[in-house]
Short mmCIF file of C-alpha atoms in Angstrom, two decimals:
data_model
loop_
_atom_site.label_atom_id
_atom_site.label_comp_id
_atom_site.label_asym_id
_atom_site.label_seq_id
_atom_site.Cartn_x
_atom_site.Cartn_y
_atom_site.Cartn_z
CA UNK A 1 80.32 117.75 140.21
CA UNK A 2 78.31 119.07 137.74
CA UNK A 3 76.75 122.70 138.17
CA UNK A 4 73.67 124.14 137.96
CA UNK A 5 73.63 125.12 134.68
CA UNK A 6 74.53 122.16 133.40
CA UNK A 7 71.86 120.30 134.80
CA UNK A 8 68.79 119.36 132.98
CA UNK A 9 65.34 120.01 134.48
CA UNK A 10 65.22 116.38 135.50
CA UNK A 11 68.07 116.71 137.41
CA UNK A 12 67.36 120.04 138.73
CA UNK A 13 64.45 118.54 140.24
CA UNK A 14 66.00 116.19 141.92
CA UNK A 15 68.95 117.68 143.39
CA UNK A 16 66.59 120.53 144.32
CA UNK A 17 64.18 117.77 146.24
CA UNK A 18 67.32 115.78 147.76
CA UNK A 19 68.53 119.16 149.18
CA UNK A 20 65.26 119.87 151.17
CA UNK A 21 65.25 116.62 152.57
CA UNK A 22 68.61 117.46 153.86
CA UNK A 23 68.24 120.63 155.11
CA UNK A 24 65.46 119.23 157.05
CA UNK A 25 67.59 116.77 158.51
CA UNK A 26 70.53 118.95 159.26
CA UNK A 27 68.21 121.62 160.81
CA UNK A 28 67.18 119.53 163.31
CA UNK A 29 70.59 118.88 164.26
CA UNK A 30 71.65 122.54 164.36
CA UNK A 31 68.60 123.43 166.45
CA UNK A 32 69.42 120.26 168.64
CA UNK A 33 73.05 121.25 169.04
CA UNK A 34 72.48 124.76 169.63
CA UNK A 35 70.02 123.99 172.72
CA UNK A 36 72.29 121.68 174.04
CA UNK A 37 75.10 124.35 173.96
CA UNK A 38 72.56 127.17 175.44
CA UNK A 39 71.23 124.79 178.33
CA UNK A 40 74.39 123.94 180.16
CA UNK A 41 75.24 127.98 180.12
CA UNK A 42 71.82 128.73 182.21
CA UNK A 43 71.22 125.34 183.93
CA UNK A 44 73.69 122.68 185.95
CA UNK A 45 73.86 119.45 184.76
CA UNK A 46 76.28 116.25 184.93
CA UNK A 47 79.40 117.04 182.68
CA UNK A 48 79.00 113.65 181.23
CA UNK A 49 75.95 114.94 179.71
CA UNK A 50 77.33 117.92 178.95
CA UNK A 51 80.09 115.81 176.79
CA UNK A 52 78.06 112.73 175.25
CA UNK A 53 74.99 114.71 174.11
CA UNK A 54 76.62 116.91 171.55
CA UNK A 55 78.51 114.48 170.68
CA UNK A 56 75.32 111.79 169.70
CA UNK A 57 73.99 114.67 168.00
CA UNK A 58 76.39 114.97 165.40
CA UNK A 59 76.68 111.27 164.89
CA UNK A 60 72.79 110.84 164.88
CA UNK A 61 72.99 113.32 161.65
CA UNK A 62 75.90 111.65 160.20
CA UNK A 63 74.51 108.20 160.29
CA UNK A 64 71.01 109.29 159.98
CA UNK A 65 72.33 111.33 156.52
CA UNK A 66 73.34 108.10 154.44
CA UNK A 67 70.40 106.28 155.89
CA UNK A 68 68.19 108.60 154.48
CA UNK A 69 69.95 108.95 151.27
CA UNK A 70 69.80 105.04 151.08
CA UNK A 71 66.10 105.68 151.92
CA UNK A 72 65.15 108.34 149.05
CA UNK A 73 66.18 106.13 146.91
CA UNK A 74 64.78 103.00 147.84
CA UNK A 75 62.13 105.41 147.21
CA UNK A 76 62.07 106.08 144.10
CA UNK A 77 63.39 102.58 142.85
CA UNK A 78 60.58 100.12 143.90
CA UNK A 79 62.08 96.50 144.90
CA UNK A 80 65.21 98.40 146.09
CA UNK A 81 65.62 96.44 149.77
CA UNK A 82 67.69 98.35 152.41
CA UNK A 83 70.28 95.83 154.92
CA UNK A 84 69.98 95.76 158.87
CA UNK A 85 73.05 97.27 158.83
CA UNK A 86 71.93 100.20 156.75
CA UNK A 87 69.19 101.19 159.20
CA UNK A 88 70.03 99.68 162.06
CA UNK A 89 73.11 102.55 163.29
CA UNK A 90 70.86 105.14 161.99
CA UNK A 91 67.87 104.06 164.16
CA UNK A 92 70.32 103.29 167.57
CA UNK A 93 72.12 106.60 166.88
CA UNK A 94 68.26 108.37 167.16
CA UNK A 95 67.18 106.54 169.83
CA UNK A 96 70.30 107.28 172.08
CA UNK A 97 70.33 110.95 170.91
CA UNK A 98 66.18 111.26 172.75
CA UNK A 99 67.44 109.21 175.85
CA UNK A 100 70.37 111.76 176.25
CA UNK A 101 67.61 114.73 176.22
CA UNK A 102 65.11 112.86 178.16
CA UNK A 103 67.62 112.06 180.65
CA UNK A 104 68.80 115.82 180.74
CA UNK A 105 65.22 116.80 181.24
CA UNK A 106 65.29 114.95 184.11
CA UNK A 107 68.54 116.29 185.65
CA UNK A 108 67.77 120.12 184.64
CA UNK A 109 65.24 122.31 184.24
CA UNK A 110 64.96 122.56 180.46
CA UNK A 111 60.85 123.80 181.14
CA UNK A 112 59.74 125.07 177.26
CA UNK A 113 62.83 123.74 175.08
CA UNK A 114 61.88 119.53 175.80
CA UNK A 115 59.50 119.74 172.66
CA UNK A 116 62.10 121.23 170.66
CA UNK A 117 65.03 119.18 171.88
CA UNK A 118 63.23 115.96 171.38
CA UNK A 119 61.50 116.61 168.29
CA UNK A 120 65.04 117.38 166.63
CA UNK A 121 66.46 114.63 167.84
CA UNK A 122 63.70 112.05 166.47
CA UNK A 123 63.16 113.86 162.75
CA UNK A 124 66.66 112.88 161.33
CA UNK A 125 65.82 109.17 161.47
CA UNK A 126 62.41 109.83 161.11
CA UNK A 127 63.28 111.26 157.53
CA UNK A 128 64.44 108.11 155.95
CA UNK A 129 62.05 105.96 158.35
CA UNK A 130 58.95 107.14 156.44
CA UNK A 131 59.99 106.21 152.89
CA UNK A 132 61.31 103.07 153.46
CA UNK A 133 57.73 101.48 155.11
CA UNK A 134 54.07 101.61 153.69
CA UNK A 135 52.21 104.26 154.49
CA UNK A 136 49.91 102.79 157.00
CA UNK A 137 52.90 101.15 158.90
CA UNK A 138 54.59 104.68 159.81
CA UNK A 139 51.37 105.89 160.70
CA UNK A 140 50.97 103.05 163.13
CA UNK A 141 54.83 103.73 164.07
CA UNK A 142 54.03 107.06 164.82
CA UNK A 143 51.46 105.97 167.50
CA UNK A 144 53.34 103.83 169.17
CA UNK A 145 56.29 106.48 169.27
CA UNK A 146 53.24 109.05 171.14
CA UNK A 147 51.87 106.07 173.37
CA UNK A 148 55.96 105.39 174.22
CA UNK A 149 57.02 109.33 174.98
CA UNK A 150 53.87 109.83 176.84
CA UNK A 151 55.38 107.01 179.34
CA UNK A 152 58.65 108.22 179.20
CA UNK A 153 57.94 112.27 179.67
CA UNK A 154 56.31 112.21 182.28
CA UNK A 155 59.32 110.15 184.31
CA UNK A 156 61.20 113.66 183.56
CA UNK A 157 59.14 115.16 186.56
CA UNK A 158 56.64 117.31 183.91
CA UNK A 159 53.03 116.91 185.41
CA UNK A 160 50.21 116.03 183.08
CA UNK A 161 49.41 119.20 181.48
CA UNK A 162 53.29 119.63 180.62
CA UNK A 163 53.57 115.95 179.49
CA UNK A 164 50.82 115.93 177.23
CA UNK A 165 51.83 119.39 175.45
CA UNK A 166 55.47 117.53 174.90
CA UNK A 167 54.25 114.68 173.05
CA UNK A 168 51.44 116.46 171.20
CA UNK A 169 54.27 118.86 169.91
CA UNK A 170 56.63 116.28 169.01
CA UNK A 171 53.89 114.36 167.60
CA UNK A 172 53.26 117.30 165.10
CA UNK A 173 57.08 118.19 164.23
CA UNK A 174 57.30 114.71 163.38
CA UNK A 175 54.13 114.03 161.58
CA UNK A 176 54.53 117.37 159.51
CA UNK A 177 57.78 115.68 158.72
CA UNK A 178 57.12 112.43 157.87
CA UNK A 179 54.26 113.87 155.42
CA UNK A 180 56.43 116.67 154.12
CA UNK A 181 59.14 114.19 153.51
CA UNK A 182 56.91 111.65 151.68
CA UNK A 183 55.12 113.92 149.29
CA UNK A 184 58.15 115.62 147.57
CA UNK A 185 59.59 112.34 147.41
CA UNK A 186 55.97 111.45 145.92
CA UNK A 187 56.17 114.50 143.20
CA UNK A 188 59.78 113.65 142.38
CA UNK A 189 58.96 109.95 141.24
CA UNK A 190 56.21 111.25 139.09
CA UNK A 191 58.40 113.74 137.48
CA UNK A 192 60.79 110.76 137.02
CA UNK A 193 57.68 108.73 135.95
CA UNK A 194 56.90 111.21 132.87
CA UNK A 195 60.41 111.71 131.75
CA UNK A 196 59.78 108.05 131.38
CA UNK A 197 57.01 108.04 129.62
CA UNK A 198 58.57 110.65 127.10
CA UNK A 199 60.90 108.50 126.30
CA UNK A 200 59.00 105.41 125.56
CA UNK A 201 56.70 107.86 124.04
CA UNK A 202 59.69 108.20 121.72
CA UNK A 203 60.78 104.73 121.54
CA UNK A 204 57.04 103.74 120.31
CA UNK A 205 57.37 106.57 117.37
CA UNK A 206 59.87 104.93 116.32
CA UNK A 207 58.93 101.39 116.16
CA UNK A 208 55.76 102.61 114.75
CA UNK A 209 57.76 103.75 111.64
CA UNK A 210 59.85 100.72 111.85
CA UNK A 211 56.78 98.87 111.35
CA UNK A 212 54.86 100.77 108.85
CA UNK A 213 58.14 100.81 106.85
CA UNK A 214 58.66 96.65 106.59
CA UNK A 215 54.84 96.87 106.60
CA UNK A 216 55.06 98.26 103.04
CA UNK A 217 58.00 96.04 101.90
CA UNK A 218 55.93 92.89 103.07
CA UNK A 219 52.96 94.09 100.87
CA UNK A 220 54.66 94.81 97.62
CA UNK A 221 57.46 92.16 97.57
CA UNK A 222 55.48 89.51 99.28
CA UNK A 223 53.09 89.03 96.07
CA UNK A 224 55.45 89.89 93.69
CA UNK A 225 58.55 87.60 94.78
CA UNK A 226 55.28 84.81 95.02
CA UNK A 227 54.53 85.29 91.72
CA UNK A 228 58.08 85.47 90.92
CA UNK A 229 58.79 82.05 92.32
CA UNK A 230 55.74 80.36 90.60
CA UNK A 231 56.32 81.68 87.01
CA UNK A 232 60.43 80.41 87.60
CA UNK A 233 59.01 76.95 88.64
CA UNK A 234 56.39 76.86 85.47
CA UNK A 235 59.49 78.20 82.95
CA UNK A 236 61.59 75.07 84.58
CA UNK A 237 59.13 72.66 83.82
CA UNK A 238 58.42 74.01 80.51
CA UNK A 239 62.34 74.27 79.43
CA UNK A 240 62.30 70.65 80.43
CA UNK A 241 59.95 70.04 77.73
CA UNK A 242 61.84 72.23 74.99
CA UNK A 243 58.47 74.36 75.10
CA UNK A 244 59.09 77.80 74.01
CA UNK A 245 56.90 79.19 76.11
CA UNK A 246 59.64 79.02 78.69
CA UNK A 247 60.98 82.18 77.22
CA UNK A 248 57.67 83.96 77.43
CA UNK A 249 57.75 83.17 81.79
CA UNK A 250 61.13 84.03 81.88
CA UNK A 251 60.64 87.49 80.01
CA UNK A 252 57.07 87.96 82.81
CA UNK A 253 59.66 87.28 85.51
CA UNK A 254 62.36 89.77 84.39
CA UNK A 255 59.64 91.95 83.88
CA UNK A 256 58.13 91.41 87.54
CA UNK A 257 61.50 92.28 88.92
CA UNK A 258 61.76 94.73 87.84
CA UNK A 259 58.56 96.34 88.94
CA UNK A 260 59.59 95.51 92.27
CA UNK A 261 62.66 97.59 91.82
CA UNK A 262 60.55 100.48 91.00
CA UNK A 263 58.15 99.93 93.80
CA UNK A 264 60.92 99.33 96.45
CA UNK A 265 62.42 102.55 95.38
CA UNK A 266 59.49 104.37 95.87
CA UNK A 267 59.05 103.15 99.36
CA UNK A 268 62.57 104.05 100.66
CA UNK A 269 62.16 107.35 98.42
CA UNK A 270 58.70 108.11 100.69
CA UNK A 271 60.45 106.38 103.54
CA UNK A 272 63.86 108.61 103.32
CA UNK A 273 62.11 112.22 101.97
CA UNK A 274 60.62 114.90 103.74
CA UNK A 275 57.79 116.93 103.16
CA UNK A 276 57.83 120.45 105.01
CA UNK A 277 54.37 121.11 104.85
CA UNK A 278 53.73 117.96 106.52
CA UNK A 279 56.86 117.88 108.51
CA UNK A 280 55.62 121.57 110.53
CA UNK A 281 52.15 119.94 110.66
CA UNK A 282 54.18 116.43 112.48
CA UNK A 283 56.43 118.81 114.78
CA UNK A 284 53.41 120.58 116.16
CA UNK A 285 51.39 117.69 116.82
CA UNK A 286 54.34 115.62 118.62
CA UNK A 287 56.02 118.50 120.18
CA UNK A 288 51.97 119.30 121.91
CA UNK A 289 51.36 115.65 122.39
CA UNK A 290 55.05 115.64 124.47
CA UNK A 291 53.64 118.97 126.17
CA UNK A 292 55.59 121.08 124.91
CA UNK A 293 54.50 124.29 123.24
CA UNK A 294 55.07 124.24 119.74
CA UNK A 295 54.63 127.45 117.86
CA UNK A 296 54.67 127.37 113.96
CA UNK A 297 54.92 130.30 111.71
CA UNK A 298 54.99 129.92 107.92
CA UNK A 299 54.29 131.68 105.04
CA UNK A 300 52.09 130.14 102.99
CA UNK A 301 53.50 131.16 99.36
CA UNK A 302 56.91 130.14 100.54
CA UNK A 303 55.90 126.68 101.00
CA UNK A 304 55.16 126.60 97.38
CA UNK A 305 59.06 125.45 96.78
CA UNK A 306 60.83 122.89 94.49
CA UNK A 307 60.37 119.31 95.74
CA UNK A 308 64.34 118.99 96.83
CA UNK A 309 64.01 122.36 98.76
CA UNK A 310 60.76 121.01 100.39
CA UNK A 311 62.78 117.90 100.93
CA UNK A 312 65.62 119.69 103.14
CA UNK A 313 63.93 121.90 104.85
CA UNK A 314 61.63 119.13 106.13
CA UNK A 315 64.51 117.25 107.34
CA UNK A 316 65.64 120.01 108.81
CA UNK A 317 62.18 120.20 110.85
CA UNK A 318 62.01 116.37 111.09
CA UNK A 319 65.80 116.03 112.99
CA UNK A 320 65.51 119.29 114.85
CA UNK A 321 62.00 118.18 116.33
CA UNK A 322 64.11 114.37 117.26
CA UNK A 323 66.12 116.58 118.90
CA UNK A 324 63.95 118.66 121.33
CA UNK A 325 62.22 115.52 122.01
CA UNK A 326 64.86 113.56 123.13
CA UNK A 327 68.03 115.72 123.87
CA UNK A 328 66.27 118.67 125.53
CA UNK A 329 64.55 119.85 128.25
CA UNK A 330 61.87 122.40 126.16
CA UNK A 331 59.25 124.26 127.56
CA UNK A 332 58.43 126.20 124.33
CA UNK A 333 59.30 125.68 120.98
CA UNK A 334 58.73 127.99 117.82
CA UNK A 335 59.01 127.01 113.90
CA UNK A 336 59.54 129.96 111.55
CA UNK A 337 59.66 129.56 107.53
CA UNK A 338 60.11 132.95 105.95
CA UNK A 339 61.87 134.88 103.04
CA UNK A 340 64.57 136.89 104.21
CA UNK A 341 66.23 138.59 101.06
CA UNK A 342 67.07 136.45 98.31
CA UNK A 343 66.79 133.47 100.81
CA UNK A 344 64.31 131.25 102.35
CA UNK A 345 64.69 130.90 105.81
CA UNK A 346 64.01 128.33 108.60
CA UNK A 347 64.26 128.40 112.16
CA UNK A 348 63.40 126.29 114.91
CA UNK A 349 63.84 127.70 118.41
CA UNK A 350 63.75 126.11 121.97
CA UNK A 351 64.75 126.78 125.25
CA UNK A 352 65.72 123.38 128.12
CA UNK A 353 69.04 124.03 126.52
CA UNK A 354 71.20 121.14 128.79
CA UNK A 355 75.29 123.20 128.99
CA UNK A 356 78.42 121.35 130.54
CA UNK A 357 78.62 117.85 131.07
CA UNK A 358 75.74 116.89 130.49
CA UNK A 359 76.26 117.42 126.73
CA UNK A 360 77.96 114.19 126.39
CA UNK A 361 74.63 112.14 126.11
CA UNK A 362 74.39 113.64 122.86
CA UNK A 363 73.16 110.78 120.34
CA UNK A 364 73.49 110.05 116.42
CA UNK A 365 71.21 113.63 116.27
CA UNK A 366 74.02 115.70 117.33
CA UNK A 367 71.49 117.04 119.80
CA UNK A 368 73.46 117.17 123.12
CA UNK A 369 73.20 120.23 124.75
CA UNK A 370 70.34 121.94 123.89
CA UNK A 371 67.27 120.07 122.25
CA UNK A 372 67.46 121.20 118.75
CA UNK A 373 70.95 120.60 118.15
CA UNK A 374 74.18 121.07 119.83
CA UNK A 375 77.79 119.72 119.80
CA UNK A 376 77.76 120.88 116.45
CA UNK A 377 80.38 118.59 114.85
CA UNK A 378 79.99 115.34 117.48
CA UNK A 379 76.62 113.51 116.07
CA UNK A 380 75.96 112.61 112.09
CA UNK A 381 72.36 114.26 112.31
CA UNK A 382 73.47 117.44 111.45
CA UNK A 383 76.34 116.36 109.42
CA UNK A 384 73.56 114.91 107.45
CA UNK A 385 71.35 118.13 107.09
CA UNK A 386 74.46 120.16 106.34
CA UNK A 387 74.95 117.54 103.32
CA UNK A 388 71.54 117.43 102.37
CA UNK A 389 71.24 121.47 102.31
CA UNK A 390 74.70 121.64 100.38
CA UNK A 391 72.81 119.77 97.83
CA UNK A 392 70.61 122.83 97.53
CA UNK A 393 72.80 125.42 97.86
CA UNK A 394 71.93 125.92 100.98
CA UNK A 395 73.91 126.50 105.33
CA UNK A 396 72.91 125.35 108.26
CA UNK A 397 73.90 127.14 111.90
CA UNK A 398 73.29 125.82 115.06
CA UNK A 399 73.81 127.28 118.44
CA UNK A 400 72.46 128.65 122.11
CA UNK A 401 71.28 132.63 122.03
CA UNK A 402 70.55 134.77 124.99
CA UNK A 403 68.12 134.17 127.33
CA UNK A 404 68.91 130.03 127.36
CA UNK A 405 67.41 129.28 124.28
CA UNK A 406 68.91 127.16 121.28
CA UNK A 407 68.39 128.26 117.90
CA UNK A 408 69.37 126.13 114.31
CA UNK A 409 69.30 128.11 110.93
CA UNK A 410 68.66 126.70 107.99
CA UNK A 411 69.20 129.53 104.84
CA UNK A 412 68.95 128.40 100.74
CA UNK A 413 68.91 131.03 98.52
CA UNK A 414 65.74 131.15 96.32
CA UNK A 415 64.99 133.31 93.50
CA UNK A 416 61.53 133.58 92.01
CA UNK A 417 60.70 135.23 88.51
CA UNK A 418 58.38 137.82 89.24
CA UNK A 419 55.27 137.44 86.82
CA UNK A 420 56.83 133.90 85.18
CA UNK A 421 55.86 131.77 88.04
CA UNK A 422 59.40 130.27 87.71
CA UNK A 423 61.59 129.44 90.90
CA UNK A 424 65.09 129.56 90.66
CA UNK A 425 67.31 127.65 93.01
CA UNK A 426 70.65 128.72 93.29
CA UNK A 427 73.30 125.91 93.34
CA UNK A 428 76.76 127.15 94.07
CA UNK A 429 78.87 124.36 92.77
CA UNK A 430 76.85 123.20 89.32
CA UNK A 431 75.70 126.91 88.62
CA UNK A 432 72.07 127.96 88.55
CA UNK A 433 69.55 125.83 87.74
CA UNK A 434 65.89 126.36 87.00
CA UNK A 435 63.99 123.88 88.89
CA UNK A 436 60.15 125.04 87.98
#
């Protein structure tokens, strides 16, 4: 069982709305089997009553307890049908445990604990009953349950006064429940609903790219391979002929392909590079957008970098922004880009950070545990920025901090030439190299 801790908020949520339901359930039988204990001490009644009561208390919350977990989430999964045999034992099992404390109203004086007794023994099935039926079908449930009990109460010897302040009480225990009941189920399918939508949300980002990227391919190789294709065919037909202007097509056709090359690279190059200017400008928008609070703090001459530099960095934002988005469970987020010493310095902050077991739905983005990147050496995302920022010279450090957060580091030392308006990137392995 996983802890707390290791939770994310999703699932926080819903253990934390299961567990109400519960308790509700299971307080009702504790306050049913502590009457029934009290009322034999002060009043005289048949042992048998005595024997079977507590006893179809603690089987009406048993059964009633996997009815209504069968019933929460038939909830929340709409076309989810529950069996006869499913309900069926729960609903005998409640109606047996209010017979036993109608019939022991009638064989003691129980005057003032009869709303209590039979209002705890009706809410346990009660609790599943009103998820698993429309809305307008429990309420017209419920009064058929008031126009039943205000036959049956009144058989316990309770004149009119008494009979009607029964059933109005136990009418309001189990109303209050059944609406109680219904709305945090209500709230939890909505939460379930957005983490939904945050992942098609996600899923649609993606496509979009997906799209714009064989978008651009269609455009520049559909016209060119065309052309292509219809200066081959006329070279053919002209080498057929022994007409030199065969060579002439075939020389515009090599030449054609090769433009193509050119073009295709640049795509992929556009497709496969990062800016960081835009990349902090993307990461705000998206990280707002997913309502998330994205805070950005850059310095604007330190943005004035080498293209590569820009390049990594911007990665760095790109895959650690994937990351909260899809691996986390952020509230807050903060971006900083500053110089600290002879470095430049990146950081990208968040808190949601998911711990335990549920770090092992960690995905290519090595983003398991925490949103911007955990299980440091398990996903190919940050294998990837660590290669990319080796290219620069540059580290990258991932990990949680205090206070729940997750924090990744990105470091590349920079050098500028005061007054030559030269930067200097730092490259361990080739030596220093003068980029601008």
């Amino acid at each position: 069982m996983k802890s707390w801790r290791g939770r994310s908020g999703l699932a926080k949520v819903d253990l934390y709305t299961r567990a109400t339901v519960y308790m509700l359930l299971w307080s009702a039988v504790f306050v049913l089997g502590l009457l029934l204990l009290v009322r034999p001490i002060r009043h005289e009644a048949p042992l048998l009553l005595v024997v079977v009561a507590p006893v179809l208390n603690l089987a009406n919350g048993l059964l009633c307890h996997r009815f209504l977990s069968r019933a929460m989430d038939a909830y929340l999964r709409p076309g989810t049908v529950l069996r006869p045999r499913e309900v069926l034992p729960a609903a005998a099992a409640g109606t047996a445990t209010a017979a036993a404390v109608l019939l022991e109203a009638a064989t003691a004086d129980v005057t003032g604990l009869l709303p209590g007794m039979l209002g705890a023994a009706l809410v346990p099935f009660l609790a599943g009953h009103c998820l698993i039926l429309p809305a307008r079908t429990v309420a017209l449930h419920q009064g058929l349950l008031i126009g039943l009990l205000l036959f049956l109460v009144p058989l316990t010897g309770r004149d009119t006064a008494q009979s009607v302040s029964t059933v109005v009480t136990v009418a309001f225990i189990t109303g209050w429940l059944a609406v109680t009941v219904r709305l945090s189920l209500w709230v939890l399918g909505v939460v379930f609903e957005l983490r939904e939508a945050r992942d098609v949300q996600a899923r649609l980002a993606v496509a979009e790219e997906r799209l714009r990227f064989g978008r651009d391919l269609h455009d520049i190789l559909g016209r060119n391979l065309s052309v292509i294709a219809l200066k081959s065919e006329l070279a053919v037909q002209l080498a057929r002929r022994e007409r030199p202007e065969a060579v002439d097509q075939m020389i515009e056709v090599q030449r054609i392909a090769q433009e193509s090359q050119r073009e295709v690279r640049d795509v992929v190059r556009g497709y496969r590079e990062a800016d960081l200017r835009v990349e902090l400008e993307g990461a705000r928008s998206v990280l707002d957008a997913a309502g998330i609070d994205c805070a950005v703090d850059s310095a604007g001459p330190w943005l004035d970098l080498p293209d590569e530099v820009r390049s990594a960095l911007g990665w760095v934002v790109r895959e650690t922004t994937t990351n909260v988005l899809r691996h986390g469970d952020a509230r807050r987020c903060a971006i900083a880009v500053r110089e600290e010493g002879d470095s430049v310095l990146l950081t990208v902050e968040n808190d949601g950070v998911r711990t335990g077991a549920d770090a092992e739905g960690g995905t290519e983005g090595g983003a398991g545990d925490g949103g911007a990147g955990a299980r440091m050496g398990s996903g190919t995302g940050l294998v990837g920025l660590r290669e990319r920022l080796a290219a620069v010279g540059g580290t990258l450090e991932a990990g949680p901090e205090d206070g729940g957060t997750f924090r990744v580091t990105a470091r590349i030392p920079v050098d500028r030439v005061p007054g030559a308006g030269t930067t200097v990137v730092r490259i361990p392995r080739s030596g220093t190299r003068v980029i601008r």
